Amino acid sequence: MRTSRTRRLRRACAGALLAGVTLLTSAGAATADDPSASPAGEGGAGPTEAGTTFRTATPVQQGQTATADASTGDYLYWAFPADAGQRATVRAKITLPENATRHGASTWQVDVYDGLRRRQACVYGHQTRKAAPDSGTVELSCVLRTVRAWSEPWANDPLPGSYYVRLTVVGLAEEDLGLPVHAETRITSDDRGGAHDVDGTLAEPLVPGVSVTSVQDGARLSSEPEDGWASGWWTTRWLWTVGGGVLAALAAVFGYGLTRGGGRPSRIPPGA
């Protein structure tokens, strides 16, 4: 009788362990793939101008499309917030003047700096591109490293705070300086989660930058996240913590069943 109970207990615990592992992995995948969990922001139209220096950079939120009309040769600056665990992607599109007014090819470049004005390397993307004389547009992109919650003083790791986007032409015929161009930029990010998650909030960003807000066309522009830095108590670590606790409890029950079933011999009925 005891042997039969032990077998049933073993099967029940094994099934519960398998179900727990399946639930844990599927929930983690769902959290990573759920677009609603993306910190890209609400999106929509952004500011319609750009700054010309670091100090006058126009704030833009992730997910917004910022535009600006400028002259070829101008430096265009935007500032956006990036929080711990985010890997930001900066995209820029330049609409060039008519072919008849240009005298040759042009080379455009997008750079990203943190609040300390340290240039951040692009993991991949097309940071610099050359536009042929008959090209109508040129598109650039830069995927940054994942923002870390902390770093060593000597390191150049990206930290939570403001980041600057600088867009300009780096190669051009002198006769084409001053021609009108239209620029668009959009910053999005995906949440890397896991080891990059932090619990709690930061009172201030770890990297300084554009902390003031401005008003444009009646809209409030800010370079800070709407929910604060490293905001919210929920992270994927909670999922793994709770799942690990459930699996540990089930393993303890399973081990107890094995010990009880194999530690004592079964009683032999009288007369057997």
XYZ file of N, CA and C in Angstrom:
816
model
N 0.825 -1.206 0.000
C 0.000 0.000 0.000
C 0.861 1.258 0.000
N 1.889 1.245 0.904
C 2.759 2.407 0.977
C 3.517 2.608 -0.330
N 3.922 1.502 -0.957
C 4.624 1.622 -2.242
C 3.749 2.278 -3.287
N 2.488 1.918 -3.323
C 1.554 2.512 -4.276
C 1.381 4.006 -4.025
N 1.263 4.388 -2.754
C 1.135 5.805 -2.432
C 2.381 6.575 -2.834
N 3.531 5.975 -2.580
C 4.788 6.641 -2.937
C 4.881 6.876 -4.442
N 4.476 5.885 -5.202
C 4.511 6.046 -6.653
C 3.588 7.167 -7.112
N 2.385 7.219 -6.506
C 1.462 8.283 -6.892
C 2.018 9.654 -6.514
N 2.637 9.722 -5.343
C 3.232 10.977 -4.905
C 4.355 11.412 -5.836
N 5.168 10.434 -6.257
C 6.252 10.744 -7.183
C 5.709 11.283 -8.502
N 4.668 10.619 -9.021
C 4.100 11.078 -10.289
C 3.487 12.470 -10.146
N 2.818 12.727 -9.030
C 2.199 14.039 -8.824
C 3.253 15.133 -8.713
N 4.320 14.863 -7.964
C 5.374 15.861 -7.815
C 6.100 16.115 -9.130
N 6.353 15.022 -9.882
C 7.017 15.190 -11.179
C 6.159 16.017 -12.123
N 4.838 15.756 -12.127
C 3.955 16.547 -12.971
C 3.924 17.997 -12.546
N 3.915 18.248 -11.233
C 3.899 19.629 -10.746
C 5.190 20.350 -11.102
N 6.338 19.654 -10.984
C 7.610 20.256 -11.371
C 7.626 20.638 -12.844
N 7.141 19.722 -13.691
C 7.104 19.992 -15.119
C 6.187 21.163 -15.424
N 5.036 21.210 -14.759
C 4.101 22.314 -14.986
C 4.697 23.640 -14.532
N 5.428 23.609 -13.395
C 6.043 24.838 -12.911
C 7.100 25.362 -13.862
N 7.948 24.449 -14.368
C 8.967 24.862 -15.328
C 8.333 25.426 -16.586
N 7.287 24.772 -17.105
C 6.613 25.251 -18.310
C 5.997 26.616 -18.092
N 5.341 26.803 -16.931
C 4.727 28.088 -16.634
C 5.765 29.174 -16.518
N 6.883 28.880 -15.868
C 7.932 29.871 -15.679
C 8.533 30.316 -16.989
N 8.867 29.364 -17.853
C 9.485 29.707 -19.124
C 8.519 30.405 -20.067
N 7.264 29.929 -20.100
C 6.294 30.559 -20.997
C 5.945 31.956 -20.541
N 5.845 32.175 -19.227
C 5.540 33.517 -18.724
C 6.679 34.475 -18.992
N 7.924 33.970 -18.824
C 9.065 34.830 -19.125
C 9.111 35.218 -20.578
N 8.822 34.244 -21.468
C 8.827 34.557 -22.894
C 7.714 35.521 -23.246
N 6.552 35.348 -22.619
C 5.441 36.249 -22.903
C 5.761 37.665 -22.473
N 6.435 37.812 -21.307
C 6.807 39.143 -20.854
C 7.794 39.790 -21.795
N 8.744 38.999 -22.318
C 9.738 39.565 -23.219
C 9.152 39.916 -24.565
N 8.144 39.139 -25.035
C 7.610 39.365 -26.359
C 6.405 40.284 -26.378
N 5.864 40.630 -25.207
C 4.657 41.445 -25.158
C 4.985 42.879 -25.539
N 4.434 43.394 -26.632
C 4.745 44.767 -27.023
C 4.310 45.781 -25.989
N 3.270 45.475 -25.208
C 2.797 46.430 -24.218
C 3.796 46.634 -23.098
N 4.750 45.684 -22.955
C 5.753 45.841 -21.912
C 6.941 46.664 -22.378
N 6.944 47.056 -23.626
C 8.055 47.821 -24.175
C 8.064 49.231 -23.620
N 9.243 49.776 -23.230
C 9.302 51.119 -22.689
C 9.425 52.174 -23.763
N 8.984 51.867 -24.986
C 9.178 52.794 -26.085
C 8.334 54.045 -25.957
N 7.320 54.058 -25.107
C 6.510 55.250 -24.945
C 5.255 55.182 -25.780
N 4.451 56.236 -25.689
C 3.175 56.259 -26.388
C 3.340 56.567 -27.867
N 4.468 57.126 -28.253
C 4.688 57.439 -29.653
C 3.967 58.705 -30.060
N 3.772 58.857 -31.374
C 3.099 60.042 -31.886
C 4.094 61.093 -32.301
N 3.531 62.275 -32.621
C 4.355 63.374 -33.099
C 5.149 63.980 -31.963
N 6.360 64.356 -32.253
C 7.231 64.984 -31.273
C 7.483 66.432 -31.620
N 8.556 66.995 -31.102
C 8.870 68.394 -31.386
C 9.183 68.618 -32.859
N 8.988 69.843 -33.297
C 9.199 70.197 -34.709
C 10.406 71.109 -34.891
N 11.327 71.038 -33.986
C 12.559 71.808 -34.091
C 13.667 71.062 -33.389
N 14.893 71.478 -33.629
C 16.060 70.859 -32.998
C 16.983 71.943 -32.499
N 17.716 71.608 -31.434
C 18.712 72.543 -30.944
C 19.945 72.548 -31.824
N 20.812 73.508 -31.588
C 22.035 73.619 -32.386
C 23.292 73.380 -31.552
N 23.116 73.140 -30.248
C 24.232 72.819 -29.359
C 23.742 71.836 -28.301
N 24.666 71.329 -27.500
C 24.281 70.460 -26.396
C 23.347 71.197 -25.432
N 23.644 72.449 -25.155
C 22.874 73.215 -24.174
C 21.463 73.515 -24.661
N 21.277 73.584 -25.965
C 19.944 73.917 -26.501
C 19.263 72.711 -27.125
N 19.719 71.490 -26.812
C 19.120 70.278 -27.387
C 17.638 70.218 -27.060
N 16.825 69.837 -28.032
C 15.384 69.757 -27.854
C 15.017 68.427 -27.214
N 14.297 68.444 -26.080
C 13.889 67.179 -25.447
C 12.872 66.430 -26.295
N 13.012 65.110 -26.354
C 12.077 64.249 -27.072
C 11.953 62.944 -26.295
N 10.742 62.415 -26.212
C 10.513 61.158 -25.522
C 10.700 59.986 -26.484
N 11.038 58.846 -25.942
C 11.152 57.648 -26.764
C 9.800 57.330 -27.398
N 9.855 56.906 -28.648
C 8.642 56.575 -29.379
C 8.078 57.725 -30.167
N 8.516 58.944 -29.911
C 8.054 60.100 -30.669
C 8.928 60.321 -31.898
N 8.349 60.936 -32.909
C 9.096 61.308 -34.116
C 9.334 62.804 -34.097
N 10.586 63.194 -33.935
C 10.950 64.608 -33.923
C 11.378 65.037 -35.321
N 10.987 66.222 -35.725
C 11.314 66.741 -37.051
C 11.961 68.114 -36.917
N 12.643 68.516 -37.963
C 13.267 69.846 -37.975
C 13.614 70.215 -39.411
N 13.383 71.463 -39.760
C 13.827 72.026 -41.030
C 15.085 72.830 -40.763
N 16.131 72.544 -41.514
C 17.415 73.172 -41.245
C 18.152 73.413 -42.554
N 19.355 73.915 -42.415
C 20.228 74.151 -43.563
C 21.361 73.138 -43.547
N 21.766 72.693 -44.702
C 22.862 71.734 -44.802
C 24.118 72.328 -44.176
N 24.700 71.588 -43.254
C 25.860 72.065 -42.519
C 25.549 72.394 -41.075
N 24.249 72.515 -40.740
C 23.869 72.766 -39.348
C 24.080 71.516 -38.503
N 24.316 71.713 -37.223
C 24.336 70.632 -36.253
C 22.974 70.603 -35.567
N 22.317 69.465 -35.584
C 21.002 69.315 -34.990
C 21.115 68.423 -33.752
N 20.527 68.877 -32.637
C 20.634 68.169 -31.369
C 19.247 67.891 -30.791
N 19.069 66.658 -30.301
C 17.899 66.272 -29.513
C 18.401 65.566 -28.259
N 17.588 65.596 -27.193
C 17.917 64.901 -25.942
C 16.776 63.970 -25.583
N 17.115 62.756 -25.176
C 16.099 61.774 -24.797
C 16.546 61.032 -23.546
N 15.596 60.495 -22.755
C 15.950 59.738 -21.555
C 16.108 58.259 -21.863
N 17.032 57.619 -21.193
C 17.211 56.167 -21.281
C 17.443 55.643 -19.874
N 16.684 54.621 -19.498
C 16.728 54.103 -18.135
C 17.433 52.751 -18.104
N 17.691 52.276 -16.903
C 18.398 51.009 -16.716
C 17.645 49.867 -17.374
N 18.371 49.012 -18.081
C 17.784 47.857 -18.749
C 17.308 48.119 -20.155
N 17.377 49.365 -20.623
C 16.915 49.689 -21.968
C 18.075 49.685 -22.962
N 17.811 49.152 -24.133
C 18.773 49.250 -25.235
C 18.129 50.100 -26.321
N 18.609 51.319 -26.448
C 17.986 52.310 -27.328
C 18.480 52.173 -28.761
N 17.580 52.468 -29.680
C 17.898 52.519 -31.100
C 17.527 53.897 -31.630
N 18.486 54.578 -32.215
C 18.274 55.913 -32.765
C 18.222 55.799 -34.283
N 17.149 56.315 -34.859
C 16.997 56.329 -36.316
C 16.830 57.758 -36.802
N 17.460 58.075 -37.909
C 17.374 59.423 -38.477
C 17.173 59.322 -39.982
N 16.373 60.243 -40.503
C 16.106 60.302 -41.940
C 16.236 61.747 -42.398
N 17.006 61.949 -43.442
C 17.220 63.291 -43.982
C 16.664 63.360 -45.402
N 15.773 64.296 -45.619
C 15.244 64.549 -46.960
C 16.095 65.625 -47.605
N 16.750 65.285 -48.701
C 17.732 66.160 -49.326
C 17.075 67.133 -50.305
N 17.798 68.208 -50.668
C 17.267 69.167 -51.649
C 17.122 68.522 -53.024
N 16.497 69.228 -53.928
C 16.331 68.730 -55.290
C 17.691 68.515 -55.948
N 17.723 67.534 -56.832
C 18.999 67.182 -57.475
C 19.617 68.350 -58.225
N 18.782 69.170 -58.827
C 19.291 70.260 -59.674
C 20.071 71.294 -58.872
N 19.796 71.370 -57.568
C 20.472 72.393 -56.756
C 21.744 71.876 -56.104
N 22.022 70.573 -56.210
C 23.197 70.004 -55.561
C 24.349 69.856 -56.546
N 25.559 69.867 -55.971
C 26.766 69.799 -56.798
C 27.564 68.509 -56.603
N 27.055 67.582 -55.793
C 27.787 66.336 -55.591
C 27.166 65.518 -54.483
N 27.885 64.477 -54.104
C 27.406 63.592 -53.046
C 27.599 64.245 -51.678
N 26.932 63.678 -50.681
C 27.055 64.174 -49.306
C 27.096 62.986 -48.352
N 27.803 63.144 -47.249
C 27.935 62.098 -46.234
C 27.363 62.615 -44.927
N 26.438 61.823 -44.352
C 25.748 62.235 -43.138
C 26.092 61.282 -42.002
N 26.005 61.800 -40.774
C 26.389 60.994 -39.621
C 25.521 61.350 -38.413
N 25.150 60.323 -37.643
C 24.428 60.512 -36.392
C 25.310 60.009 -35.251
N 25.448 60.809 -34.206
C 26.247 60.462 -33.036
C 25.370 60.562 -31.801
N 25.682 59.737 -30.801
C 24.955 59.745 -29.542
C 25.958 59.966 -28.410
N 25.616 60.894 -27.501
C 26.448 61.214 -26.346
C 25.608 61.069 -25.079
N 26.271 60.728 -23.971
C 25.539 60.691 -22.710
C 25.562 62.077 -22.074
N 24.996 62.182 -20.857
C 24.896 63.481 -20.217
C 26.225 64.116 -19.882
N 27.282 63.291 -19.811
C 28.631 63.817 -19.585
C 29.328 64.151 -20.891
N 28.564 64.070 -21.981
C 29.056 64.357 -23.343
C 30.157 63.385 -23.768
N 30.038 62.155 -23.286
C 30.924 61.088 -23.738
C 30.245 60.391 -24.909
N 30.950 60.260 -25.987
C 30.379 59.623 -27.170
C 30.165 58.144 -26.903
N 28.953 57.668 -27.173
C 28.601 56.280 -26.957
C 28.718 55.489 -28.268
N 29.346 54.343 -28.175
C 29.563 53.537 -29.372
C 28.268 52.868 -29.813
N 28.132 52.673 -31.106
C 26.991 51.959 -31.667
C 27.339 50.471 -31.753
N 26.460 49.626 -31.218
C 26.681 48.189 -31.306
C 26.602 47.751 -32.761
N 25.602 48.220 -33.463
C 25.488 48.008 -34.902
C 24.528 49.044 -35.472
N 24.420 49.081 -36.780
C 23.598 50.080 -37.451
C 24.400 50.788 -38.526
N 23.772 51.769 -39.172
C 24.421 52.579 -40.211
C 24.575 53.993 -39.667
N 25.642 54.191 -38.916
C 25.860 55.476 -38.263
C 26.266 56.554 -39.264
N 26.972 56.166 -40.306
C 27.421 57.102 -41.340
C 27.040 56.543 -42.706
N 26.467 57.397 -43.527
C 26.082 56.973 -44.876
C 26.327 58.101 -45.873
N 26.653 57.648 -47.087
C 26.893 58.598 -48.174
C 25.709 58.607 -49.116
N 25.237 59.794 -49.437
C 24.100 59.957 -50.340
C 24.604 60.365 -51.713
N 24.208 59.616 -52.724
C 24.602 59.937 -54.093
C 23.975 61.263 -54.527
N 24.529 61.887 -55.573
C 23.978 63.185 -56.021
C 22.515 63.123 -56.423
N 22.016 61.955 -56.833
C 20.621 61.849 -57.243
C 19.723 61.235 -56.165
N 20.245 61.035 -54.949
C 19.446 60.462 -53.870
C 18.479 61.512 -53.318
N 17.284 61.035 -52.969
C 16.301 61.946 -52.390
C 16.337 61.965 -50.873
N 16.716 60.826 -50.279
C 16.784 60.713 -48.822
C 17.980 59.864 -48.425
N 18.346 59.954 -47.166
C 19.381 59.099 -46.589
C 18.931 58.752 -45.172
N 19.074 57.476 -44.803
C 18.618 57.001 -43.495
C 19.799 56.452 -42.698
N 19.823 56.796 -41.413
C 20.888 56.392 -40.505
C 20.287 55.672 -39.303
N 21.105 54.882 -38.622
C 20.640 54.185 -37.423
C 21.822 53.890 -36.520
N 21.526 53.806 -35.229
C 22.557 53.503 -34.234
C 21.913 52.763 -33.085
N 22.332 51.535 -32.824
C 21.846 50.744 -31.694
C 22.880 50.829 -30.583
N 22.480 51.364 -29.442
C 23.391 51.571 -28.326
C 23.504 50.325 -27.456
N 24.464 50.339 -26.577
C 24.572 49.270 -25.595
C 23.467 49.407 -24.552
N 23.181 48.321 -23.854
C 22.147 48.343 -22.830
C 22.579 49.220 -21.667
N 21.672 50.078 -21.212
C 21.951 50.971 -20.092
C 22.067 50.157 -18.811
N 23.112 50.400 -18.049
C 23.358 49.666 -16.818
C 22.903 50.478 -15.615
N 22.577 49.785 -14.532
C 22.135 50.465 -13.313
C 23.310 51.009 -12.507
N 24.514 50.508 -12.762
C 25.684 50.975 -12.044
C 26.898 50.702 -12.905
N 28.016 51.300 -12.535
C 29.240 51.099 -13.306
C 30.435 51.485 -12.441
N 31.592 50.989 -12.821
C 32.825 51.395 -12.157
C 33.179 52.829 -12.572
N 33.861 53.575 -11.688
C 34.188 54.971 -12.014
C 35.032 55.130 -13.276
N 35.842 54.136 -13.571
C 36.731 54.256 -14.718
C 36.082 53.797 -16.022
N 34.903 53.200 -15.940
C 34.267 52.625 -17.126
C 33.493 53.681 -17.899
N 33.210 53.349 -19.145
C 32.444 54.241 -20.016
C 31.090 53.619 -20.332
N 30.534 52.894 -19.369
C 29.259 52.214 -19.584
C 28.118 53.224 -19.649
N 27.097 52.944 -20.463
C 25.921 53.813 -20.480
C 25.132 53.673 -19.186
N 24.740 54.791 -18.583
C 24.044 54.814 -17.307
C 22.708 55.533 -17.461
N 21.774 55.336 -16.533
C 20.477 56.016 -16.638
C 20.638 57.531 -16.642
N 19.955 58.181 -17.552
C 20.035 59.634 -17.638
C 19.702 60.124 -19.029
N 20.083 61.369 -19.299
C 19.811 61.979 -20.600
C 20.890 61.610 -21.610
N 20.453 61.454 -22.845
C 21.374 61.185 -23.950
C 21.094 62.174 -25.069
N 22.150 62.538 -25.790
C 22.049 63.515 -26.860
C 22.218 62.842 -28.215
N 21.395 63.242 -29.154
C 21.526 62.815 -30.543
C 22.028 64.015 -31.344
N 23.108 63.817 -32.085
C 23.630 64.890 -32.946
C 23.629 64.399 -34.388
N 22.990 65.151 -35.238
C 22.883 64.817 -36.654
C 23.488 65.931 -37.486
N 24.380 65.574 -38.393
C 25.010 66.585 -39.238
C 25.605 65.938 -40.473
N 26.016 66.776 -41.402
C 26.705 66.313 -42.596
C 28.200 66.430 -42.353
N 28.961 65.390 -42.715
C 30.401 65.376 -42.473
C 31.204 65.409 -43.763
N 30.528 65.311 -44.895
C 31.199 65.394 -46.186
C 30.284 66.043 -47.202
N 30.737 67.134 -47.804
C 29.838 67.897 -48.673
C 30.634 68.833 -49.556
N 30.116 69.046 -50.765
C 30.702 70.062 -51.640
C 30.436 71.440 -51.048
N 31.418 72.305 -51.079
C 31.282 73.617 -50.443
C 30.123 74.418 -51.020
N 29.822 74.204 -52.298
C 28.728 74.948 -52.923
C 27.358 74.547 -52.375
N 27.278 73.386 -51.716
C 25.992 72.895 -51.213
C 25.698 73.305 -49.781
N 26.633 73.982 -49.134
C 26.386 74.449 -47.776
C 25.228 75.447 -47.764
N 24.328 75.255 -46.828
C 23.206 76.178 -46.690
C 21.941 75.760 -47.402
N 22.002 74.690 -48.204
C 20.788 74.228 -48.875
C 19.801 73.671 -47.841
N 18.494 73.861 -48.045
C 17.511 73.411 -47.061
C 17.379 71.888 -47.048
N 17.230 71.321 -45.847
C 16.999 69.888 -45.655
C 15.920 69.715 -44.587
N 15.302 68.548 -44.616
C 14.299 68.195 -43.606
C 14.783 66.944 -42.892
N 14.841 67.004 -41.566
C 15.376 65.888 -40.765
C 14.292 65.318 -39.874
N 14.326 63.995 -39.715
C 13.439 63.288 -38.793
C 14.289 62.345 -37.939
N 13.941 62.255 -36.688
C 14.632 61.318 -35.809
C 13.627 60.646 -34.885
N 13.882 59.390 -34.554
C 12.993 58.612 -33.695
C 13.842 57.683 -32.844
N 13.564 57.681 -31.548
C 14.293 56.832 -30.617
C 13.328 55.829 -30.006
N 13.670 54.575 -30.097
C 12.903 53.512 -29.459
C 13.864 52.661 -28.642
N 13.325 51.789 -27.820
C 14.184 50.902 -27.045
C 13.424 49.644 -26.693
N 14.160 48.581 -26.443
C 13.565 47.346 -25.945
C 14.155 47.056 -24.581
N 13.334 46.461 -23.735
C 13.726 46.167 -22.362
C 14.458 44.836 -22.323
N 15.721 44.884 -21.942
C 16.529 43.670 -21.920
C 16.214 42.822 -20.695
N 15.746 43.433 -19.591
C 15.302 42.685 -18.413
C 16.406 41.863 -17.784
N 15.965 40.869 -17.002
C 16.914 39.928 -16.396
C 17.962 40.595 -15.535
N 19.233 40.375 -15.901
C 20.343 40.879 -15.096
C 20.414 42.390 -15.082
N 19.730 43.054 -16.016
C 19.778 44.513 -16.082
C 18.707 45.173 -15.229
N 17.779 44.403 -14.671
C 16.689 44.963 -13.883
C 17.200 45.429 -12.526
N 16.557 46.474 -12.010
C 16.821 46.951 -10.666
C 15.479 47.173 -9.990
N 15.460 47.014 -8.671
C 14.249 47.254 -7.904
C 14.285 48.668 -7.334
N 13.117 49.286 -7.200
C 13.041 50.611 -6.611
C 13.238 51.706 -7.633
N 13.484 52.902 -7.141
C 13.586 54.069 -8.006
C 14.852 54.849 -7.685
N 15.232 55.690 -8.622
C 16.348 56.610 -8.430
C 15.780 58.020 -8.257
N 16.261 58.743 -7.248
C 15.799 60.108 -7.046
C 16.290 61.013 -8.167
N 17.481 60.738 -8.679
C 18.071 61.529 -9.748
C 18.745 60.586 -10.742
N 18.843 60.983 -12.012
C 19.564 60.144 -12.976
C 21.041 60.076 -12.623
N 21.669 58.964 -12.956
C 23.087 58.814 -12.669
C 23.951 59.622 -13.618
N 23.410 59.930 -14.791
C 24.130 60.741 -15.763
C 23.358 62.041 -15.948
N 23.973 63.191 -15.684
C 23.240 64.451 -15.827
C 22.980 64.764 -17.280
N 22.171 65.777 -17.493
C 21.866 66.179 -18.867
C 20.808 67.251 -18.866
N 19.934 67.204 -19.845
C 18.868 68.178 -19.944
C 17.789 67.803 -18.942
N 17.706 68.555 -17.847
C 16.731 68.260 -16.812
C 15.564 69.240 -16.816
N 15.676 70.306 -17.585
C 14.596 71.284 -17.640
C 13.589 70.862 -18.682
N 12.392 71.405 -18.563
C 11.337 71.140 -19.530
C 11.069 72.394 -20.325
N 10.525 72.236 -21.501
C 10.172 73.359 -22.345
C 8.777 73.143 -22.897
N 8.185 74.201 -23.372
C 6.841 74.158 -23.916
C 6.896 74.587 -25.373
N 6.317 73.748 -26.249
C 6.302 74.034 -27.673
C 4.914 73.745 -28.205
N 4.300 74.747 -28.802
C 2.943 74.619 -29.349
C 1.968 74.125 -28.286
N 2.162 74.594 -27.059
C 1.268 74.215 -25.973
C 1.560 72.869 -25.349
N 2.558 72.153 -25.856
C 2.887 70.824 -25.340
C 4.126 70.910 -24.453
N 4.134 70.133 -23.398
C 5.255 70.097 -22.455
C 6.264 69.070 -22.917
N 7.493 69.516 -23.101
C 8.565 68.635 -23.554
C 9.532 68.404 -22.402
N 9.955 67.175 -22.227
C 10.864 66.839 -21.137
C 11.791 65.728 -21.586
N 12.991 65.724 -21.020
C 13.956 64.660 -21.326
C 14.028 63.646 -20.199
N 12.997 63.573 -19.359
C 12.949 62.605 -18.282
C 11.810 61.620 -18.526
N 11.952 60.350 -18.097
C 10.870 59.380 -18.259
C 9.617 59.838 -17.526
N 8.457 59.532 -18.082
C 7.205 59.947 -17.475
C 6.994 59.310 -16.114
N 7.505 58.103 -15.883
C 7.310 57.389 -14.621
C 8.513 57.468 -13.694
N 9.491 58.309 -14.032
C 10.669 58.434 -13.192
C 11.771 57.468 -13.594
N 12.926 57.656 -13.006
C 14.091 56.834 -13.338
C 14.023 55.495 -12.626
N 14.332 54.439 -13.373
C 14.308 53.070 -12.839
C 13.030 52.863 -12.047
N 11.911 53.216 -12.671
C 10.645 53.280 -11.946
C 9.994 51.914 -11.836
N 9.080 51.818 -10.875
C 8.268 50.620 -10.726
C 8.933 49.558 -9.870
N 8.101 48.788 -9.174
C 8.625 47.713 -8.338
C 8.657 46.393 -9.091
N 7.941 46.293 -10.211
C 7.869 45.023 -10.931
C 9.037 44.877 -11.893
N 9.746 43.761 -11.784
C 10.782 43.400 -12.742
C 10.662 41.901 -13.001
N 11.362 41.429 -14.020
C 11.315 39.993 -14.321
C 11.991 39.166 -13.239
N 12.758 39.814 -12.375
C 13.372 39.070 -11.272
C 12.312 38.509 -10.328
N 11.193 39.232 -10.177
C 10.108 38.710 -9.349
C 9.590 37.390 -9.915
N 9.484 37.317 -11.240
C 8.981 36.109 -11.869
C 9.889 34.925 -11.556
N 11.184 35.140 -11.710
C 12.122 34.050 -11.443
C 12.198 33.724 -9.953
N 12.062 34.733 -9.089
C 12.100 34.486 -7.649
C 10.916 33.637 -7.202
N 9.713 34.042 -7.644
C 8.523 33.291 -7.264
C 8.556 31.893 -7.872
N 8.929 31.804 -9.156
C 9.004 30.502 -9.797
C 10.018 29.589 -9.139
N 11.161 30.166 -8.768
C 12.169 29.362 -8.085
C 11.697 28.872 -6.731
N 10.948 29.732 -6.012
C 10.404 29.313 -4.725
C 9.411 28.171 -4.865
N 8.554 28.244 -5.902
C 7.579 27.178 -6.140
C 8.290 25.867 -6.469
N 9.273 25.931 -7.358
C 10.007 24.722 -7.723
C 10.761 24.132 -6.528
N 11.310 25.012 -5.675
C 12.024 24.510 -4.495
C 11.065 23.799 -3.546
N 9.863 24.367 -3.376
C 8.889 23.721 -2.499
C 8.466 22.363 -3.043
N 8.227 22.305 -4.348
C 7.839 21.035 -4.950
C 8.962 20.001 -4.847
N 10.196 20.457 -5.027
C 11.329 19.538 -4.900
C 11.444 19.011 -3.478
N 11.145 19.872 -2.475
C 11.202 19.418 -1.086
C 10.146 18.349 -0.809
N 8.928 18.576 -1.356
C 7.874 17.582 -1.181
C 8.250 16.269 -1.861
N 8.817 16.378 -3.050
C 9.224 15.189 -3.792
C 10.297 14.421 -3.023
N 11.277 15.164 -2.490
C 12.334 14.509 -1.719
C 11.818 13.876 -0.450
N 10.861 14.548 0.195
C 10.265 13.966 1.401
C 9.535 12.669 1.081
N 8.820 12.644 -0.064
C 8.122 11.430 -0.462
C 9.072 10.285 -0.727
N 10.201 10.591 -1.369
C 11.196 9.543 -1.606
C 11.753 9.002 -0.295
N 12.032 9.898 0.650
C 12.594 9.470 1.936
C 11.616 8.610 2.722
N 10.351 9.019 2.766
C 9.347 8.254 3.503
C 9.069 6.905 2.853
N 9.138 6.869 1.515
C 8.825 5.632 0.831
C 9.950 4.612 0.890
N 11.214 5.097 0.924
C 12.324 4.145 0.885
C 12.986 3.907 2.219
N 12.582 4.697 3.285
C 13.260 4.570 4.568
C 12.721 3.454 5.437
N 11.461 3.061 5.235
C 10.869 2.022 6.078
C 10.380 0.870 5.214
N 10.590 -0.385 5.676
C 10.090 -1.510 4.886
C 8.578 -1.622 4.991
N 7.968 -2.116 3.974
C 6.512 -2.298 3.981
C 6.143 -3.422 4.940
N 5.002 -3.260 5.642
C 4.532 -4.286 6.557
C 3.966 -5.480 5.779
N 4.296 -6.652 6.250
C 3.794 -7.876 5.613
C 2.524 -8.333 6.344
N 1.441 -8.425 5.640
C 0.186 -8.818 6.324
C 0.354 -10.177 6.991
N -0.325 -10.387 8.131
C -0.254 -11.693 8.833
C -0.766 -12.805 7.928
N -0.101 -13.930 7.992
C -0.520 -15.098 7.238
C -0.040 -15.101 5.797
N 0.766 -14.024 5.386
C 1.242 -14.004 4.001
C 2.374 -15.015 3.832
